[in-house]
Amino acid sequence: MLPNSQSPLKGHHGPGKRVKRQSDVGKLKAIRQELSEVSFGELQKLQEKIGSKKYHEALFGKQKEKSQEASKPFKRANKNRPREQSSKKQVTRYRNVVEVKKQMARDPRFDDLSGDFREETFDKNYEFLSDIKEREKQELEKSMKQTKDPQKQLKIQRYLYKMEQQERAKNKKDTAKELEKKYMKKEKDLVKQGKKPFFLKKSDKKKLELAEKFKALKSSGKVDNYLAKRRKKNAQKDRKKMPSLVHDES
């Protein structure tokens, strides 16, 4: 029975392996001694011939393989214990300690839960805004008459002009809708009688609007004034398109 110090279980190698290691070291020394006498150019040629890996092995010997301890995953000794972490790995500054349910933002304009948008219903529900705007307009007109500050007057005037433009655009839109509704009703009756359905194009809608506008102007007796304004406007456009001709005439 061998004593504990000489037991092979303790990792001691036999004399054969020790002799082999010594012979390898001796060979390396001999190779290095031979290479030290060779010129640099010949060494470079040798490296190109046998390859860098073998060349370095001949000079420095085989490198020891890295221990697999670093890549060894940390495991738990017991499943109920927390997982062991490496002390070399930096801990993140911000950690999700308590799991909080993420709140999802919901835009009612694009969400199906809010229902479909119907413009007629919307206009009917918010019809009271027209009355509020009308009252606001009257108050602004009153304050513009009372104030003597020219800057304030100009500011109110601009705001009133903006309101008038919005009102004019709304009236125009409402008229176009009303005309389209009348046409669609008439078209439905004709389809019931056997006519093929016809859907209005943008150009057709514009023609209907112009015809309705002309009727309104004719009934109020403002057709001549309107046509005169249109002629004047068109003449100004033509004049802008031909600047060289105007310059020559002057």
GROMACS .gro file of C-alpha atoms in nm:
model
  250
    1MET     CA    1   0.000   0.000   0.000
    2LEU     CA    2   0.145   0.336  -0.109
    3PRO     CA    3   0.137   0.634   0.126
    4ASN     CA    4  -0.099   0.925   0.053
    5SER     CA    5   0.181   1.141  -0.085
    6GLN     CA    6   0.265   0.880  -0.349
    7SER     CA    7  -0.091   0.775  -0.430
    8PRO     CA    8  -0.177   0.803  -0.804
    9LEU     CA    9  -0.522   0.933  -0.705
   10LYS     CA   10  -0.363   1.258  -0.590
   11GLY     CA   11  -0.273   1.359  -0.945
   12HIS     CA   12   0.098   1.257  -0.946
   13HIS     CA   13   0.228   1.126  -1.276
   14GLY     CA   14   0.465   0.840  -1.322
   15PRO     CA   15   0.836   0.872  -1.407
   16GLY     CA   16   0.767   0.800  -1.777
   17LYS     CA   17   0.565   1.118  -1.826
   18ARG     CA   18   0.823   1.326  -1.638
   19VAL     CA   19   1.100   1.198  -1.866
   20LYS     CA   20   0.890   1.273  -2.175
   21ARG     CA   21   0.828   1.631  -2.060
   22GLN     CA   22   1.199   1.683  -2.001
   23SER     CA   23   1.282   1.548  -2.347
   24ASP     CA   24   1.025   1.787  -2.505
   25VAL     CA   25   1.183   2.082  -2.325
   26GLY     CA   26   1.524   1.969  -2.446
   27LYS     CA   27   1.401   1.947  -2.805
   28LEU     CA   28   1.253   2.298  -2.786
   29LYS     CA   29   1.582   2.435  -2.656
   30ALA     CA   30   1.771   2.265  -2.937
   31ILE     CA   31   1.528   2.403  -3.201
   32ARG     CA   32   1.557   2.753  -3.057
   33GLN     CA   33   1.935   2.726  -3.057
   34GLU     CA   34   1.935   2.626  -3.423
   35LEU     CA   35   1.689   2.901  -3.520
   36SER     CA   36   1.892   3.166  -3.338
   37GLU     CA   37   2.174   3.113  -3.588
   38VAL     CA   38   1.941   3.146  -3.890
   39SER     CA   39   1.895   3.487  -4.057
   40PHE     CA   40   1.569   3.681  -4.031
   41GLY     CA   41   1.490   3.638  -4.401
   42GLU     CA   42   1.522   3.261  -4.380
   43LEU     CA   43   1.305   3.255  -4.069
   44GLN     CA   44   1.036   3.447  -4.253
   45LYS     CA   45   1.052   3.203  -4.544
   46LEU     CA   46   1.025   2.913  -4.300
   47GLN     CA   47   0.720   3.071  -4.136
   48GLU     CA   48   0.553   3.113  -4.476
   49LYS     CA   49   0.637   2.754  -4.566
   50ILE     CA   50   0.519   2.570  -4.254
   51GLY     CA   51   0.258   2.823  -4.137
   52SER     CA   52   0.241   3.061  -3.843
   53LYS     CA   53   0.082   2.811  -3.605
   54LYS     CA   54   0.350   2.544  -3.641
   55TYR     CA   55   0.622   2.807  -3.643
   56HIS     CA   56   0.507   2.947  -3.307
   57GLU     CA   57   0.468   2.597  -3.166
   58ALA     CA   58   0.827   2.519  -3.263
   59LEU     CA   59   0.950   2.836  -3.094
   60PHE     CA   60   0.733   2.859  -2.784
   61GLY     CA   61   0.574   2.517  -2.756
   62LYS     CA   62   0.201   2.440  -2.734
   63GLN     CA   63  -0.002   2.686  -2.532
   64LYS     CA   64  -0.202   2.546  -2.246
   65GLU     CA   65  -0.571   2.532  -2.312
   66LYS     CA   66  -0.777   2.781  -2.120
   67SER     CA   67  -0.963   2.641  -1.828
   68GLN     CA   68  -1.328   2.585  -1.887
   69GLU     CA   69  -1.414   2.728  -1.549
   70ALA     CA   70  -1.484   3.072  -1.697
   71SER     CA   71  -1.738   2.939  -1.945
   72LYS     CA   72  -1.893   2.704  -1.693
   73PRO     CA   73  -2.254   2.809  -1.629
   74PHE     CA   74  -2.351   2.889  -1.273
   75LYS     CA   75  -2.603   2.643  -1.140
   76ARG     CA   76  -2.817   2.627  -0.832
   77ALA     CA   77  -2.742   2.362  -0.576
   78ASN     CA   78  -3.111   2.358  -0.497
   79LYS     CA   79  -3.399   2.473  -0.717
   80ASN     CA   80  -3.544   2.677  -0.430
   81ARG     CA   81  -3.227   2.882  -0.390
   82PRO     CA   82  -3.154   3.194  -0.595
   83ARG     CA   83  -2.935   3.150  -0.900
   84GLU     CA   84  -2.566   3.210  -0.841
   85GLN     CA   85  -2.420   3.500  -1.039
   86SER     CA   86  -2.063   3.570  -1.131
   87SER     CA   87  -1.901   3.852  -0.933
   88LYS     CA   88  -1.706   3.953  -1.245
   89LYS     CA   89  -2.020   4.038  -1.436
   90GLN     CA   90  -2.136   4.395  -1.383
   91VAL     CA   91  -2.486   4.434  -1.248
   92THR     CA   92  -2.715   4.662  -1.447
   93ARG     CA   93  -2.801   4.991  -1.284
   94TYR     CA   94  -3.171   4.972  -1.364
   95ARG     CA   95  -3.340   4.648  -1.274
   96ASN     CA   96  -3.702   4.549  -1.293
   97VAL     CA   97  -3.750   4.465  -0.926
   98VAL     CA   98  -4.130   4.470  -0.927
   99GLU     CA   99  -4.315   4.357  -1.237
  100VAL     CA  100  -4.551   4.636  -1.341
  101LYS     CA  101  -4.814   4.583  -1.606
  102LYS     CA  102  -4.746   4.802  -1.908
  103GLN     CA  103  -5.018   5.056  -1.977
  104MET     CA  104  -5.123   5.067  -2.339
  105ALA     CA  105  -5.226   5.405  -2.476
  106ARG     CA  106  -5.550   5.407  -2.670
  107ASP     CA  107  -5.635   5.671  -2.929
  108PRO     CA  108  -6.014   5.688  -2.970
  109ARG     CA  109  -5.979   5.827  -3.323
  110PHE     CA  110  -5.825   5.506  -3.455
  111ASP     CA  111  -5.969   5.250  -3.217
  112ASP     CA  112  -6.258   5.025  -3.318
  113LEU     CA  113  -6.386   5.026  -2.960
  114SER     CA  114  -6.490   5.390  -3.004
  115GLY     CA  115  -6.721   5.304  -3.293
  116ASP     CA  116  -6.738   5.439  -3.648
  117PHE     CA  117  -6.710   5.808  -3.731
  118ARG     CA  118  -7.026   5.954  -3.880
  119GLU     CA  119  -6.992   6.314  -3.984
  120GLU     CA  120  -7.364   6.389  -3.977
  121THR     CA  121  -7.398   6.262  -3.621
  122PHE     CA  122  -7.087   6.454  -3.518
  123ASP     CA  123  -7.219   6.780  -3.666
  124LYS     CA  124  -7.555   6.729  -3.498
  125ASN     CA  125  -7.398   6.659  -3.157
  126TYR     CA  126  -7.169   6.962  -3.175
  127GLU     CA  127  -7.413   7.200  -3.337
  128PHE     CA  128  -7.404   7.421  -3.027
  129LEU     CA  129  -7.049   7.529  -3.121
  130SER     CA  130  -7.190   7.741  -3.404
  131ASP     CA  131  -7.393   7.945  -3.154
  132ILE     CA  132  -7.087   7.990  -2.931
  133LYS     CA  133  -6.881   8.109  -3.228
  134GLU     CA  134  -7.154   8.352  -3.330
  135ARG     CA  135  -7.164   8.504  -2.981
  136GLU     CA  136  -6.786   8.525  -2.976
  137LYS     CA  137  -6.792   8.703  -3.311
  138GLN     CA  138  -7.040   8.962  -3.185
  139GLU     CA  139  -6.830   9.026  -2.875
  140LEU     CA  140  -6.518   9.075  -3.087
  141GLU     CA  141  -6.695   9.320  -3.316
  142LYS     CA  142  -6.816   9.512  -3.013
  143SER     CA  143  -6.469   9.522  -2.853
  144MET     CA  144  -6.312   9.635  -3.182
  145LYS     CA  145  -6.543   9.937  -3.190
  146GLN     CA  146  -6.469  10.024  -2.828
  147THR     CA  147  -6.089   9.985  -2.831
  148LYS     CA  148  -5.862  10.266  -2.949
  149ASP     CA  149  -5.539  10.067  -2.960
  150PRO     CA  150  -5.452  10.013  -3.332
  151GLN     CA  151  -5.253   9.695  -3.263
  152LYS     CA  152  -5.540   9.541  -3.071
  153GLN     CA  153  -5.783   9.643  -3.345
  154LEU     CA  154  -5.563   9.478  -3.607
  155LYS     CA  155  -5.541   9.160  -3.399
  156ILE     CA  156  -5.922   9.145  -3.358
  157GLN     CA  157  -5.971   9.219  -3.727
  158ARG     CA  158  -5.746   8.929  -3.825
  159TYR     CA  159  -5.928   8.696  -3.590
  160LEU     CA  160  -6.265   8.805  -3.728
  161TYR     CA  161  -6.145   8.751  -4.083
  162LYS     CA  162  -6.030   8.401  -3.989
  163MET     CA  163  -6.370   8.324  -3.836
  164GLU     CA  164  -6.549   8.450  -4.148
  165GLN     CA  165  -6.329   8.233  -4.368
  166GLN     CA  166  -6.406   7.927  -4.156
  167GLU     CA  167  -6.777   8.004  -4.165
  168ARG     CA  168  -6.768   8.050  -4.542
  169ALA     CA  169  -6.585   7.719  -4.589
  170LYS     CA  170  -6.834   7.540  -4.364
  171ASN     CA  171  -7.131   7.681  -4.555
  172LYS     CA  172  -6.974   7.576  -4.882
  173LYS     CA  173  -6.917   7.225  -4.750
  174ASP     CA  174  -7.273   7.199  -4.618
  175THR     CA  175  -7.413   7.315  -4.953
  176ALA     CA  176  -7.207   7.055  -5.139
  177LYS     CA  177  -7.329   6.783  -4.903
  178GLU     CA  178  -7.689   6.889  -4.944
  179LEU     CA  179  -7.659   6.887  -5.324
  180GLU     CA  180  -7.499   6.543  -5.321
  181LYS     CA  181  -7.770   6.412  -5.091
  182LYS     CA  182  -8.042   6.542  -5.323
  183TYR     CA  183  -7.872   6.392  -5.626
  184MET     CA  184  -7.828   6.053  -5.454
  185LYS     CA  185  -8.194   6.048  -5.354
  186LYS     CA  186  -8.297   6.124  -5.710
  187GLU     CA  187  -8.056   5.861  -5.843
  188LYS     CA  188  -8.195   5.596  -5.606
  189ASP     CA  189  -8.545   5.656  -5.737
  190LEU     CA  190  -8.421   5.617  -6.095
  191VAL     CA  191  -8.235   5.295  -6.006
  192LYS     CA  192  -8.558   5.153  -5.867
  193GLN     CA  193  -8.718   5.225  -6.204
  194GLY     CA  194  -8.446   5.024  -6.381
  195LYS     CA  195  -8.175   5.282  -6.458
  196LYS     CA  196  -7.809   5.194  -6.409
  197PRO     CA  197  -7.655   5.366  -6.105
  198PHE     CA  198  -7.428   5.662  -6.176
  199PHE     CA  199  -7.184   5.797  -5.921
  200LEU     CA  200  -7.075   6.158  -5.932
  201LYS     CA  201  -6.715   6.246  -6.007
  202LYS     CA  202  -6.539   6.545  -5.855
  203SER     CA  203  -6.587   6.745  -6.175
  204ASP     CA  204  -6.962   6.664  -6.176
  205LYS     CA  205  -6.993   6.772  -5.814
  206LYS     CA  206  -6.820   7.100  -5.897
  207LYS     CA  207  -7.061   7.161  -6.184
  208LEU     CA  208  -7.358   7.106  -5.954
  209GLU     CA  209  -7.212   7.350  -5.701
  210LEU     CA  210  -7.157   7.616  -5.968
  211ALA     CA  211  -7.511   7.571  -6.100
  212GLU     CA  212  -7.653   7.609  -5.749
  213LYS     CA  213  -7.438   7.916  -5.688
  214PHE     CA  214  -7.556   8.074  -6.012
  215LYS     CA  215  -7.919   8.012  -5.912
  216ALA     CA  216  -7.862   8.179  -5.575
  217LEU     CA  217  -7.695   8.480  -5.740
  218LYS     CA  218  -7.972   8.510  -5.997
  219SER     CA  219  -8.241   8.509  -5.731
  220SER     CA  220  -8.058   8.781  -5.534
  221GLY     CA  221  -7.979   8.985  -5.848
  222LYS     CA  222  -7.602   8.973  -5.802
  223VAL     CA  223  -7.512   8.786  -6.121
  224ASP     CA  224  -7.374   9.092  -6.302
  225ASN     CA  225  -7.155   9.192  -6.007
  226TYR     CA  226  -7.024   8.838  -5.972
  227LEU     CA  227  -6.943   8.808  -6.344
  228ALA     CA  228  -6.769   9.148  -6.341
  229LYS     CA  229  -6.552   9.039  -6.048
  230ARG     CA  230  -6.469   8.712  -6.221
  231ARG     CA  231  -6.370   8.895  -6.541
  232LYS     CA  232  -6.149   9.131  -6.345
  233LYS     CA  233  -5.985   8.843  -6.161
  234ASN     CA  234  -5.921   8.650  -6.482
  235ALA     CA  235  -5.775   8.961  -6.646
  236GLN     CA  236  -5.532   9.001  -6.355
  237LYS     CA  237  -5.425   8.637  -6.391
  238ASP     CA  238  -5.365   8.683  -6.764
  239ARG     CA  239  -5.164   8.997  -6.697
  240LYS     CA  240  -4.941   8.812  -6.453
  241LYS     CA  241  -4.879   8.537  -6.707
  242MET     CA  242  -4.764   8.789  -6.971
  243PRO     CA  243  -4.529   9.031  -6.793
  244SER     CA  244  -4.307   9.093  -7.098
  245LEU     CA  245  -4.603   9.201  -7.312
  246VAL     CA  246  -4.721   9.449  -7.049
  247HIS     CA  247  -4.369   9.590  -7.017
  248ASP     CA  248  -4.342   9.644  -7.395
  249GLU     CA  249  -4.677   9.824  -7.409
  250SER     CA  250  -4.572  10.063  -7.131
   0.00000   0.00000   0.00000
